[in-house]
JSON list of C-alpha atoms in Angstrom, two decimals:
[
{"chain": "A", "resi": 30, "resn": "MET", "atom": "CA", "xyz": [-60.01, -29.70, 27.65]},
{"chain": "A", "resi": 31, "resn": "SER", "atom": "CA", "xyz": [-59.52, -31.89, 30.30]},
{"chain": "A", "resi": 32, "resn": "GLY", "atom": "CA", "xyz": [-57.01, -34.13, 28.24]},
{"chain": "A", "resi": 33, "resn": "GLU", "atom": "CA", "xyz": [-59.51, -37.10, 28.24]},
{"chain": "A", "resi": 34, "resn": "LYS", "atom": "CA", "xyz": [-59.60, -38.95, 24.87]},
{"chain": "A", "resi": 35, "resn": "VAL", "atom": "CA", "xyz": [-63.16, -38.81, 23.14]},
{"chain": "A", "resi": 36, "resn": "ASN", "atom": "CA", "xyz": [-64.05, -41.32, 20.50]},
{"chain": "A", "resi": 37, "resn": "LEU", "atom": "CA", "xyz": [-65.97, -38.94, 18.04]},
{"chain": "A", "resi": 38, "resn": "THR", "atom": "CA", "xyz": [-67.50, -41.96, 15.91]},
{"chain": "A", "resi": 39, "resn": "GLU", "atom": "CA", "xyz": [-69.40, -42.94, 19.15]},
{"chain": "A", "resi": 40, "resn": "LEU", "atom": "CA", "xyz": [-70.90, -39.34, 19.56]},
{"chain": "A", "resi": 41, "resn": "GLU", "atom": "CA", "xyz": [-74.21, -38.21, 17.96]},
{"chain": "A", "resi": 42, "resn": "PRO", "atom": "CA", "xyz": [-74.00, -35.02, 15.53]},
{"chain": "A", "resi": 43, "resn": "GLN", "atom": "CA", "xyz": [-75.21, -32.71, 18.34]},
{"chain": "A", "resi": 44, "resn": "GLN", "atom": "CA", "xyz": [-72.53, -34.01, 20.76]},
{"chain": "A", "resi": 45, "resn": "ILE", "atom": "CA", "xyz": [-70.04, -33.79, 18.24]},
{"chain": "A", "resi": 46, "resn": "LEU", "atom": "CA", "xyz": [-71.25, -29.92, 17.61]},
{"chain": "A", "resi": 47, "resn": "GLN", "atom": "CA", "xyz": [-70.71, -29.36, 21.25]},
{"chain": "A", "resi": 48, "resn": "PHE", "atom": "CA", "xyz": [-67.48, -30.83, 21.40]},
{"chain": "A", "resi": 49, "resn": "LYS", "atom": "CA", "xyz": [-66.43, -28.69, 18.19]},
{"chain": "A", "resi": 50, "resn": "ALA", "atom": "CA", "xyz": [-67.59, -25.41, 19.94]},
{"chain": "A", "resi": 51, "resn": "GLN", "atom": "CA", "xyz": [-65.42, -26.45, 22.90]},
{"chain": "A", "resi": 52, "resn": "ILE", "atom": "CA", "xyz": [-62.49, -26.66, 20.90]},
{"chain": "A", "resi": 53, "resn": "ASN", "atom": "CA", "xyz": [-62.99, -23.57, 19.07]},
{"chain": "A", "resi": 54, "resn": "LYS", "atom": "CA", "xyz": [-63.30, -21.88, 22.30]},
{"chain": "A", "resi": 55, "resn": "GLU", "atom": "CA", "xyz": [-59.99, -23.25, 23.38]},
{"chain": "A", "resi": 56, "resn": "LEU", "atom": "CA", "xyz": [-58.50, -22.24, 20.17]},
{"chain": "A", "resi": 57, "resn": "GLU", "atom": "CA", "xyz": [-59.84, -18.71, 20.46]},
{"chain": "A", "resi": 58, "resn": "ASN", "atom": "CA", "xyz": [-58.29, -18.43, 24.00]},
{"chain": "A", "resi": 59, "resn": "LEU", "atom": "CA", "xyz": [-54.86, -19.66, 22.46]},
{"chain": "A", "resi": 60, "resn": "HIS", "atom": "CA", "xyz": [-54.90, -17.20, 19.95]},
{"chain": "A", "resi": 61, "resn": "ASN", "atom": "CA", "xyz": [-55.61, -14.45, 22.48]},
{"chain": "A", "resi": 62, "resn": "SER", "atom": "CA", "xyz": [-52.48, -15.58, 24.39]},
{"chain": "A", "resi": 63, "resn": "PHE", "atom": "CA", "xyz": [-50.36, -15.82, 21.29]},
{"chain": "A", "resi": 64, "resn": "SER", "atom": "CA", "xyz": [-51.27, -12.32, 20.66]},
{"chain": "A", "resi": 65, "resn": "ALA", "atom": "CA", "xyz": [-50.52, -11.23, 24.09]},
{"chain": "A", "resi": 66, "resn": "LEU", "atom": "CA", "xyz": [-47.04, -12.84, 23.61]},
{"chain": "A", "resi": 67, "resn": "LYS", "atom": "CA", "xyz": [-46.53, -11.18, 20.55]},
{"chain": "A", "resi": 68, "resn": "VAL", "atom": "CA", "xyz": [-47.31, -7.56, 22.31]},
{"chain": "A", "resi": 69, "resn": "ALA", "atom": "CA", "xyz": [-44.95, -8.56, 25.15]},
{"chain": "A", "resi": 70, "resn": "GLN", "atom": "CA", "xyz": [-42.08, -9.75, 22.49]},
{"chain": "A", "resi": 71, "resn": "MET", "atom": "CA", "xyz": [-42.49, -6.07, 20.83]},
{"chain": "A", "resi": 72, "resn": "LYS", "atom": "CA", "xyz": [-42.27, -4.30, 24.20]},
{"chain": "A", "resi": 73, "resn": "TYR", "atom": "CA", "xyz": [-38.98, -6.21, 25.17]},
{"chain": "A", "resi": 74, "resn": "LYS", "atom": "CA", "xyz": [-37.41, -5.71, 21.78]},
{"chain": "A", "resi": 75, "resn": "GLU", "atom": "CA", "xyz": [-38.01, -2.10, 21.90]},
{"chain": "A", "resi": 76, "resn": "CYS", "atom": "CA", "xyz": [-36.61, -1.82, 25.43]},
{"chain": "A", "resi": 77, "resn": "HIS", "atom": "CA", "xyz": [-33.52, -3.92, 24.33]},
{"chain": "A", "resi": 78, "resn": "SER", "atom": "CA", "xyz": [-32.97, -1.73, 21.36]},
{"chain": "A", "resi": 79, "resn": "ASP", "atom": "CA", "xyz": [-33.69, 1.50, 23.68]},
{"chain": "A", "resi": 80, "resn": "VAL", "atom": "CA", "xyz": [-30.94, 0.39, 26.03]},
{"chain": "A", "resi": 81, "resn": "LYS", "atom": "CA", "xyz": [-28.30, -0.06, 23.30]},
{"chain": "A", "resi": 82, "resn": "LYS", "atom": "CA", "xyz": [-29.22, 3.45, 21.74]},
{"chain": "A", "resi": 83, "resn": "VAL", "atom": "CA", "xyz": [-29.19, 5.26, 25.05]},
{"chain": "A", "resi": 84, "resn": "ASN", "atom": "CA", "xyz": [-25.76, 3.62, 25.71]},
{"chain": "A", "resi": 85, "resn": "ALA", "atom": "CA", "xyz": [-24.37, 4.49, 22.26]},
{"chain": "A", "resi": 86, "resn": "ASN", "atom": "CA", "xyz": [-25.71, 8.14, 22.45]},
{"chain": "A", "resi": 87, "resn": "PRO", "atom": "CA", "xyz": [-24.91, 9.28, 26.32]},
{"chain": "A", "resi": 88, "resn": "LYS", "atom": "CA", "xyz": [-25.38, 13.20, 25.61]},
{"chain": "A", "resi": 89, "resn": "GLN", "atom": "CA", "xyz": [-28.61, 12.74, 23.73]},
{"chain": "A", "resi": 90, "resn": "ASP", "atom": "CA", "xyz": [-31.54, 14.93, 24.42]},
{"chain": "A", "resi": 91, "resn": "ILE", "atom": "CA", "xyz": [-34.65, 13.04, 25.19]},
{"chain": "A", "resi": 92, "resn": "MET", "atom": "CA", "xyz": [-38.53, 13.92, 26.03]},
{"chain": "A", "resi": 93, "resn": "VAL", "atom": "CA", "xyz": [-39.59, 12.89, 29.49]},
{"chain": "A", "resi": 94, "resn": "PRO", "atom": "CA", "xyz": [-43.19, 11.71, 29.78]},
{"chain": "A", "resi": 95, "resn": "LEU", "atom": "CA", "xyz": [-44.88, 13.29, 32.80]},
{"chain": "A", "resi": 96, "resn": "THR", "atom": "CA", "xyz": [-48.38, 12.03, 31.52]},
{"chain": "A", "resi": 97, "resn": "ALA", "atom": "CA", "xyz": [-49.72, 10.22, 28.42]},
{"chain": "A", "resi": 98, "resn": "SER", "atom": "CA", "xyz": [-49.83, 13.50, 26.61]},
{"chain": "A", "resi": 99, "resn": "LEU", "atom": "CA", "xyz": [-47.37, 15.95, 28.70]},
{"chain": "A", "resi": 100, "resn": "TYR", "atom": "CA", "xyz": [-43.59, 15.96, 28.21]},
{"chain": "A", "resi": 101, "resn": "VAL", "atom": "CA", "xyz": [-40.60, 17.93, 29.20]},
{"chain": "A", "resi": 102, "resn": "PRO", "atom": "CA", "xyz": [-37.16, 18.20, 27.60]},
{"chain": "A", "resi": 103, "resn": "GLY", "atom": "CA", "xyz": [-34.52, 16.20, 29.57]},
{"chain": "A", "resi": 104, "resn": "LYS", "atom": "CA", "xyz": [-30.92, 14.83, 29.46]},
{"chain": "A", "resi": 105, "resn": "ILE", "atom": "CA", "xyz": [-29.73, 11.45, 30.18]},
{"chain": "A", "resi": 106, "resn": "LYS", "atom": "CA", "xyz": [-27.68, 11.69, 33.30]},
{"chain": "A", "resi": 107, "resn": "ASP", "atom": "CA", "xyz": [-26.29, 8.12, 33.40]},
{"chain": "A", "resi": 108, "resn": "SER", "atom": "CA", "xyz": [-26.18, 6.23, 30.24]},
{"chain": "A", "resi": 109, "resn": "ASP", "atom": "CA", "xyz": [-24.54, 3.11, 31.91]},
{"chain": "A", "resi": 110, "resn": "ASN", "atom": "CA", "xyz": [-27.25, 2.22, 34.42]},
{"chain": "A", "resi": 111, "resn": "PHE", "atom": "CA", "xyz": [-30.94, 1.69, 34.13]},
{"chain": "A", "resi": 112, "resn": "LEU", "atom": "CA", "xyz": [-33.90, 1.01, 36.17]},
{"chain": "A", "resi": 113, "resn": "ILE", "atom": "CA", "xyz": [-35.98, -1.85, 34.87]},
{"chain": "A", "resi": 114, "resn": "ASP", "atom": "CA", "xyz": [-39.57, -2.53, 35.97]},
{"chain": "A", "resi": 115, "resn": "VAL", "atom": "CA", "xyz": [-39.42, -6.20, 37.05]},
{"chain": "A", "resi": 116, "resn": "GLY", "atom": "CA", "xyz": [-43.06, -6.23, 37.67]},
{"chain": "A", "resi": 117, "resn": "THR", "atom": "CA", "xyz": [-45.58, -5.39, 40.40]},
{"chain": "A", "resi": 118, "resn": "GLY", "atom": "CA", "xyz": [-44.12, -2.14, 41.00]},
{"chain": "A", "resi": 119, "resn": "TYR", "atom": "CA", "xyz": [-40.48, -3.05, 41.53]},
{"chain": "A", "resi": 120, "resn": "TYR", "atom": "CA", "xyz": [-37.63, -1.68, 39.78]},
{"chain": "A", "resi": 121, "resn": "VAL", "atom": "CA", "xyz": [-34.06, -2.87, 39.72]},
{"chain": "A", "resi": 122, "resn": "GLU", "atom": "CA", "xyz": [-31.28, -1.01, 38.71]},
{"chain": "A", "resi": 123, "resn": "LYS", "atom": "CA", "xyz": [-28.92, -2.85, 36.46]},
{"chain": "A", "resi": 124, "resn": "SER", "atom": "CA", "xyz": [-25.76, -1.90, 34.32]},
{"chain": "A", "resi": 125, "resn": "CYS", "atom": "CA", "xyz": [-26.16, -1.67, 30.44]},
{"chain": "A", "resi": 126, "resn": "GLY", "atom": "CA", "xyz": [-24.79, -5.31, 29.85]},
{"chain": "A", "resi": 127, "resn": "GLU", "atom": "CA", "xyz": [-26.91, -6.60, 32.78]},
{"chain": "A", "resi": 128, "resn": "ALA", "atom": "CA", "xyz": [-30.12, -4.52, 31.10]},
{"chain": "A", "resi": 129, "resn": "LEU", "atom": "CA", "xyz": [-29.45, -6.11, 27.80]},
{"chain": "A", "resi": 130, "resn": "GLU", "atom": "CA", "xyz": [-28.89, -9.45, 29.20]},
{"chain": "A", "resi": 131, "resn": "PHE", "atom": "CA", "xyz": [-32.26, -9.07, 31.23]},
{"chain": "A", "resi": 132, "resn": "PHE", "atom": "CA", "xyz": [-34.34, -8.19, 28.03]},
{"chain": "A", "resi": 133, "resn": "GLN", "atom": "CA", "xyz": [-32.64, -10.95, 26.06]},
{"chain": "A", "resi": 134, "resn": "GLY", "atom": "CA", "xyz": [-33.53, -13.51, 28.59]},
{"chain": "A", "resi": 135, "resn": "ARG", "atom": "CA", "xyz": [-37.14, -12.19, 28.51]},
{"chain": "A", "resi": 136, "resn": "LEU", "atom": "CA", "xyz": [-36.95, -12.47, 24.54]},
{"chain": "A", "resi": 137, "resn": "ASP", "atom": "CA", "xyz": [-35.73, -15.92, 24.61]},
{"chain": "A", "resi": 138, "resn": "LYS", "atom": "CA", "xyz": [-38.27, -17.06, 27.14]},
{"chain": "A", "resi": 139, "resn": "LEU", "atom": "CA", "xyz": [-41.29, -15.42, 25.17]},
{"chain": "A", "resi": 140, "resn": "LYS", "atom": "CA", "xyz": [-39.90, -17.26, 21.98]},
{"chain": "A", "resi": 141, "resn": "GLU", "atom": "CA", "xyz": [-39.92, -20.55, 23.64]},
{"chain": "A", "resi": 142, "resn": "ASP", "atom": "CA", "xyz": [-43.27, -19.89, 25.10]},
{"chain": "A", "resi": 143, "resn": "SER", "atom": "CA", "xyz": [-44.65, -18.64, 21.42]},
{"chain": "A", "resi": 144, "resn": "SER", "atom": "CA", "xyz": [-43.01, -21.96, 20.02]},
{"chain": "A", "resi": 145, "resn": "LYS", "atom": "CA", "xyz": [-44.92, -24.11, 22.53]},
{"chain": "A", "resi": 146, "resn": "LEU", "atom": "CA", "xyz": [-48.12, -22.29, 21.93]},
{"chain": "A", "resi": 147, "resn": "THR", "atom": "CA", "xyz": [-47.86, -22.53, 18.09]},
{"chain": "A", "resi": 148, "resn": "SER", "atom": "CA", "xyz": [-47.58, -26.30, 18.41]},
{"chain": "A", "resi": 149, "resn": "LEU", "atom": "CA", "xyz": [-50.54, -26.35, 20.71]},
{"chain": "A", "resi": 150, "resn": "ILE", "atom": "CA", "xyz": [-52.61, -24.19, 18.24]},
{"chain": "A", "resi": 151, "resn": "LYS", "atom": "CA", "xyz": [-51.56, -26.58, 15.48]},
{"chain": "A", "resi": 152, "resn": "GLU", "atom": "CA", "xyz": [-52.73, -29.55, 17.40]},
{"chain": "A", "resi": 153, "resn": "LYS", "atom": "CA", "xyz": [-56.14, -27.88, 18.23]},
{"chain": "A", "resi": 154, "resn": "VAL", "atom": "CA", "xyz": [-56.55, -27.05, 14.46]},
{"chain": "A", "resi": 155, "resn": "GLN", "atom": "CA", "xyz": [-56.06, -30.59, 13.48]},
{"chain": "A", "resi": 156, "resn": "VAL", "atom": "CA", "xyz": [-58.50, -31.81, 16.21]},
{"chain": "A", "resi": 157, "resn": "VAL", "atom": "CA", "xyz": [-60.98, -29.32, 14.67]},
{"chain": "A", "resi": 158, "resn": "GLN", "atom": "CA", "xyz": [-60.43, -30.75, 11.17]},
{"chain": "A", "resi": 159, "resn": "ARG", "atom": "CA", "xyz": [-60.75, -34.40, 12.41]},
{"chain": "A", "resi": 160, "resn": "VAL", "atom": "CA", "xyz": [-64.20, -33.19, 14.09]},
{"chain": "A", "resi": 161, "resn": "ASP", "atom": "CA", "xyz": [-65.33, -31.60, 10.96]},
{"chain": "A", "resi": 162, "resn": "GLN", "atom": "CA", "xyz": [-64.58, -34.89, 8.91]},
{"chain": "A", "resi": 163, "resn": "VAL", "atom": "CA", "xyz": [-66.42, -37.18, 11.44]},
{"chain": "A", "resi": 164, "resn": "LEU", "atom": "CA", "xyz": [-69.44, -34.71, 11.47]},
{"chain": "A", "resi": 165, "resn": "ARG", "atom": "CA", "xyz": [-69.56, -34.83, 7.81]},
{"chain": "A", "resi": 166, "resn": "GLN", "atom": "CA", "xyz": [-69.45, -38.76, 7.75]},
{"chain": "A", "resi": 167, "resn": "LYS", "atom": "CA", "xyz": [-72.31, -38.57, 10.54]},
{"chain": "A", "resi": 168, "resn": "LEU", "atom": "CA", "xyz": [-74.47, -36.64, 8.80]},
{"chain": "A", "resi": 169, "resn": "ALA", "atom": "CA", "xyz": [-73.83, -38.41, 5.49]},
{"chain": "A", "resi": 170, "resn": "GLU", "atom": "CA", "xyz": [-74.80, -41.45, 7.24]},
{"chain": "A", "resi": 171, "resn": "GLN", "atom": "CA", "xyz": [-78.02, -40.07, 8.90]},
{"chain": "A", "resi": 172, "resn": "GLN", "atom": "CA", "xyz": [-78.85, -38.73, 5.31]},
{"chain": "A", "resi": 173, "resn": "LYS", "atom": "CA", "xyz": [-78.56, -42.40, 3.80]},
{"chain": "A", "resi": 174, "resn": "VAL", "atom": "CA", "xyz": [-80.74, -43.76, 6.68]},
{"chain": "A", "resi": 175, "resn": "LEU", "atom": "CA", "xyz": [-83.59, -41.04, 6.12]},
{"chain": "A", "resi": 176, "resn": "GLU", "atom": "CA", "xyz": [-83.64, -41.60, 2.30]},
{"chain": "A", "resi": 177, "resn": "LYS", "atom": "CA", "xyz": [-83.77, -45.18, 2.87]},
{"chain": "A", "resi": 178, "resn": "GLN", "atom": "CA", "xyz": [-86.72, -44.78, 5.30]},
{"chain": "A", "resi": 179, "resn": "GLY", "atom": "CA", "xyz": [-88.30, -42.36, 2.58]},
{"chain": "A", "resi": 180, "resn": "LYS", "atom": "CA", "xyz": [-87.98, -45.14, -0.22]},
{"chain": "A", "resi": 181, "resn": "SER", "atom": "CA", "xyz": [-89.20, -47.90, 2.19]},
{"chain": "A", "resi": 182, "resn": "LYS", "atom": "CA", "xyz": [-92.58, -46.06, 2.92]},
{"chain": "A", "resi": 183, "resn": "LYS", "atom": "CA", "xyz": [-93.33, -45.69, -0.92]}
]
């Protein structure tokens, strides 16, 4: 939505329905964004947890993925340093503490974004409820007008 205020009581039922469809589309997009944030949160939580596990068990055997369905056995060479994918094909080497800090920072940012998105979704749901209320009132008014017209013709 462009942020402009709309007086729903001045709109015709058809316009209200169009407005409601627009808000519902926005809500759908917000829900999709929220789902994507949750997936990212799970990914970073797993990374954070894995850094702790690797650092706690330095001699642990691992399975190294070569493809999505092909693995080879391996051993962790250095459990104190990690290569972290920071996006767009770039990797940065970080110590265990720095890696934990990095992933925690990402988790904190995603939590903040999720909170903002949750508030926005709640606002949009309230708008949809208000739109439904006004639409019911408009339709009830139209029904009364039609009933009066029907009685006056008799």
